[in-house]
DNA sequence: GCTGATACGTTTAGATCTAAACGTAACCGA
DNA sequence: TCGGTTACGTTTAGATCTAAACGTATCAGC
């Protein structure tokens, strides 16, 4: 996927989204700046969460890509095994990246690869004991930390925000599929 | 910055945030899943916007990193010049990345580097005519496209969401600085 | 059974980022 | 004025991603 490092249209963390929109209006009256107050904070928040997670995980001896891999397998429930195909579907990266991530995790003894029984030449990736205990140790740390970060919102604010974000996600997804 | 490709804790685009939280509760009762319905959609939306922008820009003959660079300079107003230092501050990437981006854009004739007059060995990066016209052509395309993507929200919903996002951004930023 | 089409996973080439090392220029206290 | 410190920009090494090429196994229709 494209990374999060380019957000022209309003990334500037030294100015608020509304200041950025105002700057465009001053420089180019009529510029369609209506989306900036939505898109810019989303990008900034994604970066804040991402960077913080990297820091937290470094202390736990695991990187974000590996956590992502192990998490998806772990929360799929017993027998803690998913095909490469399914891992790709449930992640935001390409099949090539999954292949590389699995190879790394396998080298570190966190997962195991085995041919699937259900035809179609699938490869099942499963957690080793070590992988299982690593994810158990990491999940609460990461999610607990994030819960702390968002704790400035009241319960009703949080629910309201979650609802709006879900609506927007569905909406954007629909418009993207329509336009292709 | 860390890219947007790892979002353990809930990236899975085949399940809604609430389904992911429910899966954790089923597998590990007591897991602190309160943040998932906020963080997960933020990550997903960042990726949706990012990927779409890449597609739009490919058609316009410019990449997202270059758009980011030219945008910041363009909206700073005449004389359309910023120091490398300032570019780093107003962007979400490191100084090294800025240096490389500027070098690329300079190679393509979009910007020019010149020693700054105000001491401290600064390098001023300014738009060439070609860079200026490229950004003029691209900005409306990108921002117009994004305005369309978020147009499913009513005006009041949009303002409400923008307000909550701004509050959350400030809040998370504060907690991050406090905890370090 | 064949055979072509398709699905699936891996590999490779290339892009671009970060972190850290570096090289200098500018500033500052004595 | 001088020497050390700091600010600033660039370079380099390493990590990891994407897109595309590949190789092979499986399936579907005849």
mmCIF file of C-alpha atoms (C1' of nucleotides) in Angstrom:
data_model
loop_
_atom_site.group_PDB
_atom_site.id
_atom_site.type_symbol
_atom_site.label_atom_id
_atom_site.label_comp_id
_atom_site.label_asym_id
_atom_site.label_seq_id
_atom_site.Cartn_x
_atom_site.Cartn_y
_atom_site.Cartn_z
ATOM 1 C CA UNK A 1 0.000 0.000 0.000
ATOM 2 C CA UNK A 2 0.975 3.552 -0.291
ATOM 3 C CA UNK A 3 2.456 4.575 2.972
ATOM 4 C CA UNK A 4 1.323 7.350 5.153
ATOM 5 C CA UNK A 5 4.088 9.723 4.405
ATOM 6 C CA UNK A 6 2.460 11.872 1.782
ATOM 7 C CA UNK A 7 -0.547 13.878 2.548
ATOM 8 C CA UNK A 8 -0.482 16.935 0.410
ATOM 9 C CA UNK A 9 -3.591 18.925 0.747
ATOM 10 C CA UNK A 10 -2.949 19.334 4.384
ATOM 11 C CA UNK A 11 -0.444 17.341 6.351
ATOM 12 C CA UNK A 12 1.365 20.225 7.999
ATOM 13 C CA UNK A 13 1.356 19.465 11.711
ATOM 14 C CA UNK A 14 2.298 23.036 12.579
ATOM 15 C CA UNK A 15 -1.076 24.280 11.417
ATOM 16 C CA UNK A 16 -4.583 23.152 12.220
ATOM 17 C CA UNK A 17 -6.719 21.744 9.401
ATOM 18 C CA UNK A 18 -8.770 24.914 9.321
ATOM 19 C CA UNK A 19 -5.638 27.031 9.012
ATOM 20 C CA UNK A 20 -4.530 24.920 6.070
ATOM 21 C CA UNK A 21 -7.888 25.308 4.384
ATOM 22 C CA UNK A 22 -7.729 29.049 5.023
ATOM 23 C CA UNK A 23 -4.258 29.211 3.493
ATOM 24 C CA UNK A 24 -5.524 27.606 0.308
ATOM 25 C CA UNK A 25 -8.477 30.003 0.170
ATOM 26 C CA UNK A 26 -6.162 32.962 0.601
ATOM 27 C CA UNK A 27 -3.784 31.728 -2.082
ATOM 28 C CA UNK A 28 -6.297 30.213 -4.445
ATOM 29 C CA UNK A 29 -9.841 31.391 -3.783
ATOM 30 C CA UNK A 30 -12.296 28.695 -4.766
ATOM 31 C CA UNK A 31 -10.034 25.740 -4.083
ATOM 32 C CA UNK A 32 -12.301 22.869 -2.947
ATOM 33 C CA UNK A 33 -11.048 22.625 0.622
ATOM 34 C CA UNK A 34 -14.126 21.025 2.138
ATOM 35 C CA UNK A 35 -12.472 17.670 2.766
ATOM 36 C CA UNK A 36 -9.371 18.974 4.497
ATOM 37 C CA UNK A 37 -10.871 19.107 7.960
ATOM 38 C CA UNK A 38 -11.764 15.438 7.662
ATOM 39 C CA UNK A 39 -8.849 13.959 5.754
ATOM 40 C CA UNK A 40 -5.996 15.814 7.431
ATOM 41 C CA UNK A 41 -6.759 14.828 11.018
ATOM 42 C CA UNK A 42 -7.322 11.246 9.912
ATOM 43 C CA UNK A 43 -3.855 11.175 8.447
ATOM 44 C CA UNK A 44 -2.293 12.818 11.447
ATOM 45 C CA UNK A 45 -3.995 10.486 13.874
ATOM 46 C CA UNK A 46 -2.968 7.460 11.833
ATOM 47 C CA UNK A 47 0.613 8.608 12.076
ATOM 48 C CA UNK A 48 0.429 9.356 15.795
ATOM 49 C CA UNK A 49 -1.029 5.929 16.519
ATOM 50 C CA UNK A 50 1.407 4.213 14.199
ATOM 51 C CA UNK A 51 4.525 5.856 15.604
ATOM 52 C CA UNK A 52 3.448 5.247 19.155
ATOM 53 C CA UNK A 53 2.753 1.613 18.440
ATOM 54 C CA UNK A 54 6.224 1.196 16.992
ATOM 55 C CA UNK A 55 7.676 2.572 20.207
ATOM 56 C CA UNK A 56 5.578 0.359 22.447
ATOM 57 C CA UNK A 57 6.375 -2.732 20.413
ATOM 58 C CA UNK A 58 10.086 -2.087 20.316
ATOM 59 C CA UNK A 59 10.051 -2.462 24.081
ATOM 60 C CA UNK A 60 8.122 -5.711 23.753
ATOM 61 C CA UNK A 61 10.605 -7.146 21.261
ATOM 62 C CA UNK A 62 8.265 -7.374 18.300
ATOM 63 C CA UNK A 63 7.665 -5.194 15.260
ATOM 64 C CA UNK A 64 4.348 -3.905 13.999
ATOM 65 C CA UNK A 65 4.275 -6.095 10.898
ATOM 66 C CA UNK A 66 4.772 -9.244 12.937
ATOM 67 C CA UNK A 67 2.210 -8.168 15.515
ATOM 68 C CA UNK A 68 -0.234 -7.646 12.674
ATOM 69 C CA UNK A 69 0.393 -11.143 11.364
ATOM 70 C CA UNK A 70 0.200 -12.911 14.700
ATOM 71 C CA UNK A 71 -2.861 -10.920 15.786
ATOM 72 C CA UNK A 72 -4.950 -11.923 12.829
ATOM 73 C CA UNK A 73 -4.114 -15.564 13.339
ATOM 74 C CA UNK A 74 -4.618 -15.399 17.093
ATOM 75 C CA UNK A 75 -8.040 -13.856 17.013
ATOM 76 C CA UNK A 76 -9.267 -16.238 14.320
ATOM 77 C CA UNK A 77 -9.443 -18.768 17.195
ATOM 78 C CA UNK A 78 -8.330 -22.412 17.356
ATOM 79 C CA UNK A 79 -6.569 -24.036 15.626
ATOM 80 C CA UNK A 80 -4.769 -20.695 15.103
ATOM 81 C CA UNK A 81 -4.058 -21.251 11.429
ATOM 82 C CA UNK A 82 -4.902 -19.270 8.303
ATOM 83 C CA UNK A 83 -3.900 -19.643 4.669
ATOM 84 C CA UNK A 84 -1.632 -17.120 3.034
ATOM 85 C CA UNK A 85 -4.565 -16.136 0.894
ATOM 86 C CA UNK A 86 -6.727 -15.405 3.907
ATOM 87 C CA UNK A 87 -3.925 -13.494 5.597
ATOM 88 C CA UNK A 88 -3.684 -11.271 2.562
ATOM 89 C CA UNK A 89 -7.413 -10.667 2.597
ATOM 90 C CA UNK A 90 -7.479 -9.734 6.273
ATOM 91 C CA UNK A 91 -4.530 -7.383 6.087
ATOM 92 C CA UNK A 92 -3.861 -4.202 4.194
ATOM 93 C CA UNK A 93 -0.768 -5.443 2.360
ATOM 94 C CA UNK A 94 -0.094 -7.393 -0.812
ATOM 95 C CA UNK A 95 0.405 -11.142 -1.077
ATOM 96 C CA UNK A 96 4.105 -10.568 -1.673
ATOM 97 C CA UNK A 97 4.437 -8.693 1.581
ATOM 98 C CA UNK A 98 2.611 -11.450 3.449
ATOM 99 C CA UNK A 99 4.954 -13.997 1.991
ATOM 100 C CA UNK A 100 7.912 -12.003 3.241
ATOM 101 C CA UNK A 101 6.382 -11.384 6.650
ATOM 102 C CA UNK A 102 5.613 -15.048 7.123
ATOM 103 C CA UNK A 103 9.131 -16.000 6.070
ATOM 104 C CA UNK A 104 10.556 -13.612 8.662
ATOM 105 C CA UNK A 105 8.259 -14.813 11.427
ATOM 106 C CA UNK A 106 9.047 -18.403 10.538
ATOM 107 C CA UNK A 107 12.762 -17.696 10.743
ATOM 108 C CA UNK A 108 12.147 -16.328 14.236
ATOM 109 C CA UNK A 109 10.209 -19.422 15.216
ATOM 110 C CA UNK A 110 6.887 -17.618 15.679
ATOM 111 C CA UNK A 111 4.859 -19.383 12.999
ATOM 112 C CA UNK A 112 5.009 -22.585 11.018
ATOM 113 C CA UNK A 113 4.024 -23.261 7.416
ATOM 114 C CA UNK A 114 2.315 -26.434 6.310
ATOM 115 C CA UNK A 115 0.500 -27.500 3.140
ATOM 116 C CA UNK A 116 -3.242 -27.170 3.517
ATOM 117 C CA UNK A 117 -5.504 -30.204 3.299
ATOM 118 C CA UNK A 118 -8.299 -28.476 1.465
ATOM 119 C CA UNK A 119 -6.996 -28.582 -2.078
ATOM 120 C CA UNK A 120 -6.032 -25.545 -4.114
ATOM 121 C CA UNK A 121 -2.391 -25.760 -3.103
ATOM 122 C CA UNK A 122 -2.886 -23.541 -0.072
ATOM 123 C CA UNK A 123 -0.261 -22.963 2.603
ATOM 124 C CA UNK A 124 -1.521 -22.846 6.163
ATOM 125 C CA UNK A 125 0.321 -20.556 8.554
ATOM 126 C CA UNK A 126 -0.067 -21.447 12.212
ATOM 127 C CA UNK A 127 1.258 -20.099 15.497
ATOM 128 C CA UNK A 128 4.020 -21.896 17.319
ATOM 129 C CA UNK A 129 3.912 -21.936 21.115
ATOM 130 C CA UNK A 130 6.440 -19.157 21.086
ATOM 131 C CA UNK A 131 4.367 -17.109 18.662
ATOM 132 C CA UNK A 132 1.286 -17.676 20.756
ATOM 133 C CA UNK A 133 2.899 -16.522 23.949
ATOM 134 C CA UNK A 134 4.454 -13.510 22.232
ATOM 135 C CA UNK A 135 1.117 -12.295 20.995
ATOM 136 C CA UNK A 136 -0.483 -12.878 24.391
ATOM 137 C CA UNK A 137 2.169 -10.704 25.949
ATOM 138 C CA UNK A 138 1.841 -7.944 23.345
ATOM 139 C CA UNK A 139 -1.851 -7.494 22.706
ATOM 140 C CA UNK A 140 -2.826 -6.059 26.061
ATOM 141 C CA UNK A 141 0.145 -3.716 25.991
ATOM 142 C CA UNK A 142 -0.762 -2.304 22.600
ATOM 143 C CA UNK A 143 -4.516 -2.109 23.046
ATOM 144 C CA UNK A 144 -4.221 -0.874 26.608
ATOM 145 C CA UNK A 145 -1.934 1.871 25.449
ATOM 146 C CA UNK A 146 -4.330 2.889 22.703
ATOM 147 C CA UNK A 147 -7.249 2.876 25.105
ATOM 148 C CA UNK A 148 -5.290 5.342 27.210
ATOM 149 C CA UNK A 149 -4.600 7.533 24.199
ATOM 150 C CA UNK A 150 -8.277 7.872 23.302
ATOM 151 C CA UNK A 151 -9.480 8.190 26.886
ATOM 152 C CA UNK A 152 -9.864 11.940 26.561
ATOM 153 C CA UNK A 153 -13.176 11.386 24.832
ATOM 154 C CA UNK A 154 -16.243 10.734 26.943
ATOM 155 C CA UNK A 155 -18.144 7.526 26.306
ATOM 156 C CA UNK A 156 -20.805 9.315 24.327
ATOM 157 C CA UNK A 157 -18.236 11.208 22.292
ATOM 158 C CA UNK A 158 -16.442 7.980 21.546
ATOM 159 C CA UNK A 159 -19.591 6.267 20.379
ATOM 160 C CA UNK A 160 -20.548 9.239 18.285
ATOM 161 C CA UNK A 161 -17.108 9.369 16.663
ATOM 162 C CA UNK A 162 -17.064 5.607 16.073
ATOM 163 C CA UNK A 163 -20.438 5.807 14.384
ATOM 164 C CA UNK A 164 -19.432 8.660 12.110
ATOM 165 C CA UNK A 165 -16.179 6.929 11.181
ATOM 166 C CA UNK A 166 -17.974 3.724 10.355
ATOM 167 C CA UNK A 167 -20.458 5.571 8.214
ATOM 168 C CA UNK A 168 -17.699 7.435 6.420
ATOM 169 C CA UNK A 169 -15.717 4.248 5.824
ATOM 170 C CA UNK A 170 -18.719 2.515 4.267
ATOM 171 C CA UNK A 171 -19.503 5.591 2.244
ATOM 172 C CA UNK A 172 -16.022 6.112 0.866
ATOM 173 C CA UNK A 173 -15.749 2.421 0.052
ATOM 174 C CA UNK A 174 -19.006 2.574 -1.878
ATOM 175 C CA UNK A 175 -17.958 5.620 -3.854
ATOM 176 C CA UNK A 176 -14.626 4.046 -4.708
ATOM 177 C CA UNK A 177 -16.158 0.868 -6.056
ATOM 178 C CA UNK A 178 -18.744 2.880 -7.970
ATOM 179 C CA UNK A 179 -16.106 4.988 -9.639
ATOM 180 C CA UNK A 180 -14.221 2.009 -11.046
ATOM 181 C CA UNK B 1 7.566 7.563 9.632
ATOM 182 C CA UNK B 2 6.182 4.157 10.117
ATOM 183 C CA UNK B 3 4.025 3.363 7.190
ATOM 184 C CA UNK B 4 0.415 2.464 7.273
ATOM 185 C CA UNK B 5 0.788 -1.171 6.515
ATOM 186 C CA UNK B 6 0.679 -2.596 9.984
ATOM 187 C CA UNK B 7 -2.357 -2.148 12.049
ATOM 188 C CA UNK B 8 -2.602 -5.123 14.319
ATOM 189 C CA UNK B 9 -5.371 -4.717 16.754
ATOM 190 C CA UNK B 10 -7.808 -4.426 13.973
ATOM 191 C CA UNK B 11 -6.868 -3.892 10.376
ATOM 192 C CA UNK B 12 -8.870 -6.712 8.836
ATOM 193 C CA UNK B 13 -10.976 -5.098 6.122
ATOM 194 C CA UNK B 14 -13.203 -8.151 5.870
ATOM 195 C CA UNK B 15 -14.638 -7.485 9.311
ATOM 196 C CA UNK B 16 -16.098 -4.388 10.877
ATOM 197 C CA UNK B 17 -14.313 -2.839 13.848
ATOM 198 C CA UNK B 18 -17.007 -4.133 16.181
ATOM 199 C CA UNK B 19 -16.603 -7.651 14.816
ATOM 200 C CA UNK B 20 -12.871 -7.452 15.465
ATOM 201 C CA UNK B 21 -13.450 -6.271 19.017
ATOM 202 C CA UNK B 22 -15.967 -9.076 19.511
ATOM 203 C CA UNK B 23 -13.474 -11.622 18.202
ATOM 204 C CA UNK B 24 -10.922 -10.514 20.797
ATOM 205 C CA UNK B 25 -13.516 -10.701 23.555
ATOM 206 C CA UNK B 26 -14.479 -14.186 22.487
ATOM 207 C CA UNK B 27 -10.869 -15.342 22.332
ATOM 208 C CA UNK B 28 -9.498 -13.359 25.231
ATOM 209 C CA UNK B 29 -12.223 -12.050 27.533
ATOM 210 C CA UNK B 30 -11.101 -8.849 29.156
ATOM 211 C CA UNK B 31 -8.863 -7.670 26.339
ATOM 212 C CA UNK B 32 -8.997 -3.837 26.344
ATOM 213 C CA UNK B 33 -10.751 -3.404 23.016
ATOM 214 C CA UNK B 34 -12.235 0.011 23.677
ATOM 215 C CA UNK B 35 -10.007 1.809 21.199
ATOM 216 C CA UNK B 36 -10.556 -0.511 18.238
ATOM 217 C CA UNK B 37 -13.677 1.203 16.964
ATOM 218 C CA UNK B 38 -11.768 4.462 16.791
ATOM 219 C CA UNK B 39 -8.309 3.405 15.676
ATOM 220 C CA UNK B 40 -9.250 0.801 13.093
ATOM 221 C CA UNK B 41 -11.496 2.971 10.926
ATOM 222 C CA UNK B 42 -8.928 5.762 11.093
ATOM 223 C CA UNK B 43 -6.329 3.436 9.671
ATOM 224 C CA UNK B 44 -8.639 2.084 7.033
ATOM 225 C CA UNK B 45 -9.729 5.522 5.925
ATOM 226 C CA UNK B 46 -6.132 6.721 5.766
ATOM 227 C CA UNK B 47 -5.369 3.827 3.462
ATOM 228 C CA UNK B 48 -8.427 4.378 1.299
ATOM 229 C CA UNK B 49 -7.610 8.060 0.860
ATOM 230 C CA UNK B 50 -3.946 7.356 0.288
ATOM 231 C CA UNK B 51 -4.464 4.669 -2.336
ATOM 232 C CA UNK B 52 -7.025 6.734 -4.172
ATOM 233 C CA UNK B 53 -4.774 9.749 -4.189
ATOM 234 C CA UNK B 54 -1.983 7.680 -5.705
ATOM 235 C CA UNK B 55 -4.313 6.651 -8.505
ATOM 236 C CA UNK B 56 -5.520 10.179 -9.160
ATOM 237 C CA UNK B 57 -2.006 11.561 -9.175
ATOM 238 C CA UNK B 58 -0.630 8.906 -11.475
ATOM 239 C CA UNK B 59 -3.027 10.244 -14.087
ATOM 240 C CA UNK B 60 -1.790 13.785 -13.441
ATOM 241 C CA UNK B 61 1.866 12.788 -13.865
ATOM 242 C CA UNK B 62 2.967 13.500 -10.325
ATOM 243 C CA UNK B 63 3.532 11.324 -7.274
ATOM 244 C CA UNK B 64 2.157 11.896 -3.806
ATOM 245 C CA UNK B 65 5.499 12.774 -2.235
ATOM 246 C CA UNK B 66 6.138 15.474 -4.806
ATOM 247 C CA UNK B 67 2.603 16.822 -4.504
ATOM 248 C CA UNK B 68 3.138 17.040 -0.765
ATOM 249 C CA UNK B 69 6.328 19.009 -1.237
ATOM 250 C CA UNK B 70 4.995 21.406 -3.847
ATOM 251 C CA UNK B 71 1.732 21.936 -1.940
ATOM 252 C CA UNK B 72 3.405 23.084 1.221
ATOM 253 C CA UNK B 73 5.519 25.565 -0.693
ATOM 254 C CA UNK B 74 2.624 26.738 -2.839
ATOM 255 C CA UNK B 75 0.264 27.499 -0.012
ATOM 256 C CA UNK B 76 2.916 29.298 1.988
ATOM 257 C CA UNK B 77 2.337 32.117 -0.504
ATOM 258 C CA UNK B 78 4.813 34.344 -2.350
ATOM 259 C CA UNK B 79 7.721 34.114 -2.830
ATOM 260 C CA UNK B 80 6.980 30.388 -2.819
ATOM 261 C CA UNK B 81 10.127 29.399 -0.962
ATOM 262 C CA UNK B 82 10.729 27.513 2.275
ATOM 263 C CA UNK B 83 13.875 26.250 3.958
ATOM 264 C CA UNK B 84 14.559 22.534 4.184
ATOM 265 C CA UNK B 85 14.118 22.868 7.915
ATOM 266 C CA UNK B 86 10.685 24.372 7.548
ATOM 267 C CA UNK B 87 9.692 21.758 4.987
ATOM 268 C CA UNK B 88 10.588 19.050 7.478
ATOM 269 C CA UNK B 89 8.536 20.727 10.173
ATOM 270 C CA UNK B 90 5.481 21.056 7.972
ATOM 271 C CA UNK B 91 5.574 17.509 6.719
ATOM 272 C CA UNK B 92 5.319 14.132 8.374
ATOM 273 C CA UNK B 93 8.664 12.816 7.169
ATOM 274 C CA UNK B 94 12.266 13.072 8.339
ATOM 275 C CA UNK B 95 14.824 15.603 7.179
ATOM 276 C CA UNK B 96 16.583 12.893 5.196
ATOM 277 C CA UNK B 97 13.420 12.140 3.268
ATOM 278 C CA UNK B 98 12.909 15.826 2.523
ATOM 279 C CA UNK B 99 16.426 16.065 1.221
ATOM 280 C CA UNK B 100 15.761 13.177 -1.137
ATOM 281 C CA UNK B 101 12.395 14.510 -2.226
ATOM 282 C CA UNK B 102 13.836 17.902 -2.990
ATOM 283 C CA UNK B 103 16.670 16.328 -4.945
ATOM 284 C CA UNK B 104 14.173 14.368 -7.034
ATOM 285 C CA UNK B 105 11.948 17.364 -7.649
ATOM 286 C CA UNK B 106 14.974 19.445 -8.541
ATOM 287 C CA UNK B 107 16.094 16.817 -11.031
ATOM 288 C CA UNK B 108 12.654 17.082 -12.620
ATOM 289 C CA UNK B 109 12.884 20.843 -12.776
ATOM 290 C CA UNK B 110 10.045 21.493 -10.340
ATOM 291 C CA UNK B 111 11.978 23.266 -7.616
ATOM 292 C CA UNK B 112 15.241 25.132 -7.228
ATOM 293 C CA UNK B 113 17.654 25.240 -4.301
ATOM 294 C CA UNK B 114 19.445 28.358 -3.211
ATOM 295 C CA UNK B 115 21.399 29.360 -0.136
ATOM 296 C CA UNK B 116 19.278 31.377 2.265
ATOM 297 C CA UNK B 117 20.163 34.945 3.144
ATOM 298 C CA UNK B 118 19.153 34.729 6.791
ATOM 299 C CA UNK B 119 22.213 33.085 8.281
ATOM 300 C CA UNK B 120 22.276 29.649 9.812
ATOM 301 C CA UNK B 121 23.319 28.006 6.587
ATOM 302 C CA UNK B 122 19.784 27.390 5.439
ATOM 303 C CA UNK B 123 18.820 26.166 1.992
ATOM 304 C CA UNK B 124 15.756 27.752 0.461
ATOM 305 C CA UNK B 125 13.659 25.574 -1.815
ATOM 306 C CA UNK B 126 11.498 27.474 -4.261
ATOM 307 C CA UNK B 127 9.069 26.580 -7.034
ATOM 308 C CA UNK B 128 10.107 26.881 -10.644
ATOM 309 C CA UNK B 129 7.492 28.000 -13.149
ATOM 310 C CA UNK B 130 7.042 24.395 -14.119
ATOM 311 C CA UNK B 131 6.586 23.343 -10.503
ATOM 312 C CA UNK B 132 4.099 26.128 -9.979
ATOM 313 C CA UNK B 133 1.974 25.170 -12.924
ATOM 314 C CA UNK B 134 2.101 21.490 -12.027
ATOM 315 C CA UNK B 135 0.762 22.140 -8.560
ATOM 316 C CA UNK B 136 -1.943 24.434 -9.937
ATOM 317 C CA UNK B 137 -3.078 21.640 -12.203
ATOM 318 C CA UNK B 138 -3.034 18.991 -9.474
ATOM 319 C CA UNK B 139 -4.516 20.594 -6.393
ATOM 320 C CA UNK B 140 -8.070 20.959 -7.609
ATOM 321 C CA UNK B 141 -8.033 17.413 -8.948
ATOM 322 C CA UNK B 142 -6.939 15.927 -5.654
ATOM 323 C CA UNK B 143 -9.024 18.060 -3.337
ATOM 324 C CA UNK B 144 -12.050 17.885 -5.585
ATOM 325 C CA UNK B 145 -11.807 14.148 -5.637
ATOM 326 C CA UNK B 146 -11.587 13.987 -1.862
ATOM 327 C CA UNK B 147 -14.525 16.339 -1.475
ATOM 328 C CA UNK B 148 -16.527 13.883 -3.565
ATOM 329 C CA UNK B 149 -15.406 10.961 -1.412
ATOM 330 C CA UNK B 150 -16.622 12.568 1.807
ATOM 331 C CA UNK B 151 -19.792 13.993 0.305
ATOM 332 C CA UNK B 152 -21.902 11.227 1.813
ATOM 333 C CA UNK B 153 -21.873 13.093 5.094
ATOM 334 C CA UNK B 154 -24.319 15.927 5.593
ATOM 335 C CA UNK B 155 -22.891 19.322 6.469
ATOM 336 C CA UNK B 156 -23.751 18.918 10.106
ATOM 337 C CA UNK B 157 -22.297 15.435 10.240
ATOM 338 C CA UNK B 158 -19.136 16.680 8.629
ATOM 339 C CA UNK B 159 -18.748 19.520 11.115
ATOM 340 C CA UNK B 160 -19.437 17.180 13.992
ATOM 341 C CA UNK B 161 -16.875 14.667 12.761
ATOM 342 C CA UNK B 162 -14.296 17.377 12.091
ATOM 343 C CA UNK B 163 -14.750 18.702 15.617
ATOM 344 C CA UNK B 164 -14.370 15.296 17.221
ATOM 345 C CA UNK B 165 -11.292 14.512 15.145
ATOM 346 C CA UNK B 166 -9.683 17.799 16.054
ATOM 347 C CA UNK B 167 -10.387 17.224 19.703
ATOM 348 C CA UNK B 168 -8.978 13.705 19.527
ATOM 349 C CA UNK B 169 -5.862 14.864 17.704
ATOM 350 C CA UNK B 170 -5.138 17.505 20.334
ATOM 351 C CA UNK B 171 -5.854 15.043 23.084
ATOM 352 C CA UNK B 172 -3.665 12.264 21.766
ATOM 353 C CA UNK B 173 -0.872 14.724 21.104
ATOM 354 C CA UNK B 174 -1.069 15.960 24.663
ATOM 355 C CA UNK B 175 -0.995 12.474 26.139
ATOM 356 C CA UNK B 176 1.969 11.546 23.989
ATOM 357 C CA UNK B 177 4.042 14.510 25.076
ATOM 358 C CA UNK B 178 3.043 13.950 28.701
ATOM 359 C CA UNK B 179 4.171 10.354 28.609
ATOM 360 C CA UNK B 180 7.668 11.183 27.464
ATOM 361 C "C1'" DG C 1 -7.914 -38.566 -19.059
ATOM 362 C "C1'" DC C 2 -6.335 -34.261 -21.499
ATOM 363 C "C1'" DT C 3 -5.621 -29.473 -21.791
ATOM 364 C "C1'" DG C 4 -6.214 -24.771 -21.166
ATOM 365 C "C1'" DA C 5 -7.524 -21.574 -17.671
ATOM 366 C "C1'" DT C 6 -7.133 -20.106 -13.099
ATOM 367 C "C1'" DA C 7 -5.687 -19.750 -8.293
ATOM 368 C "C1'" DC C 8 -2.030 -19.392 -5.138
ATOM 369 C "C1'" DG C 9 2.242 -18.506 -3.237
ATOM 370 C "C1'" DT C 10 6.999 -16.931 -3.967
ATOM 371 C "C1'" DT C 11 10.608 -14.287 -5.909
ATOM 372 C "C1'" DT C 12 12.683 -10.264 -7.847
ATOM 373 C "C1'" DA C 13 13.517 -5.496 -9.209
ATOM 374 C "C1'" DG C 14 12.867 -1.073 -7.936
ATOM 375 C "C1'" DA C 15 11.199 2.672 -4.984
ATOM 376 C "C1'" DT C 16 11.338 5.212 -0.846
ATOM 377 C "C1'" DC C 17 11.487 5.612 3.880
ATOM 378 C "C1'" DT C 18 13.978 5.905 8.610
ATOM 379 C "C1'" DA C 19 17.859 6.242 11.702
ATOM 380 C "C1'" DA C 20 22.222 7.391 12.197
ATOM 381 C "C1'" DA C 21 26.605 9.055 10.730
ATOM 382 C "C1'" DC C 22 28.637 13.004 8.736
ATOM 383 C "C1'" DG C 23 30.412 17.506 7.320
ATOM 384 C "C1'" DT C 24 30.109 22.187 7.798
ATOM 385 C "C1'" DA C 25 28.517 26.810 8.950
ATOM 386 C "C1'" DA C 26 27.055 29.797 12.418
ATOM 387 C "C1'" DC C 27 26.796 31.151 17.052
ATOM 388 C "C1'" DC C 28 28.283 31.929 21.858
ATOM 389 C "C1'" DG C 29 30.636 32.358 26.237
ATOM 390 C "C1'" DA C 30 34.954 33.389 28.106
ATOM 391 C "C1'" DT D 1 39.240 36.220 19.183
ATOM 392 C "C1'" DC D 2 38.937 31.498 19.863
ATOM 393 C "C1'" DG D 3 37.266 26.942 20.593
ATOM 394 C "C1'" DG D 4 33.458 24.242 21.566
ATOM 395 C "C1'" DT D 5 28.589 23.592 20.792
ATOM 396 C "C1'" DT D 6 24.662 23.552 18.165
ATOM 397 C "C1'" DA D 7 21.893 23.802 13.958
ATOM 398 C "C1'" DC D 8 21.200 22.264 9.453
ATOM 399 C "C1'" DG D 9 21.341 19.652 5.449
ATOM 400 C "C1'" DT D 10 23.069 15.511 3.067
ATOM 401 C "C1'" DT D 11 24.525 10.888 2.620
ATOM 402 C "C1'" DT D 12 24.486 6.071 3.573
ATOM 403 C "C1'" DA D 13 23.066 1.514 5.209
ATOM 404 C "C1'" DG D 14 19.373 -1.184 5.993
ATOM 405 C "C1'" DA D 15 14.455 -2.343 6.149
ATOM 406 C "C1'" DT D 16 10.273 -3.291 3.919
ATOM 407 C "C1'" DC D 17 6.865 -2.389 0.745
ATOM 408 C "C1'" DT D 18 4.571 -2.750 -4.108
ATOM 409 C "C1'" DA D 19 4.018 -4.428 -8.768
ATOM 410 C "C1'" DA D 20 4.997 -7.711 -11.780
ATOM 411 C "C1'" DA D 21 7.043 -11.913 -13.318
ATOM 412 C "C1'" DC D 22 7.104 -16.697 -12.244
ATOM 413 C "C1'" DG D 23 6.361 -21.566 -11.266
ATOM 414 C "C1'" DT D 24 3.350 -24.857 -10.195
ATOM 415 C "C1'" DA D 25 -0.870 -27.171 -8.531
ATOM 416 C "C1'" DT D 26 -5.675 -27.646 -9.188
ATOM 417 C "C1'" DC D 27 -9.928 -27.458 -11.574
ATOM 418 C "C1'" DA D 28 -13.407 -27.548 -15.355
ATOM 419 C "C1'" DG D 29 -15.056 -28.822 -19.667
ATOM 420 C "C1'" DC D 30 -14.721 -31.846 -23.329
#
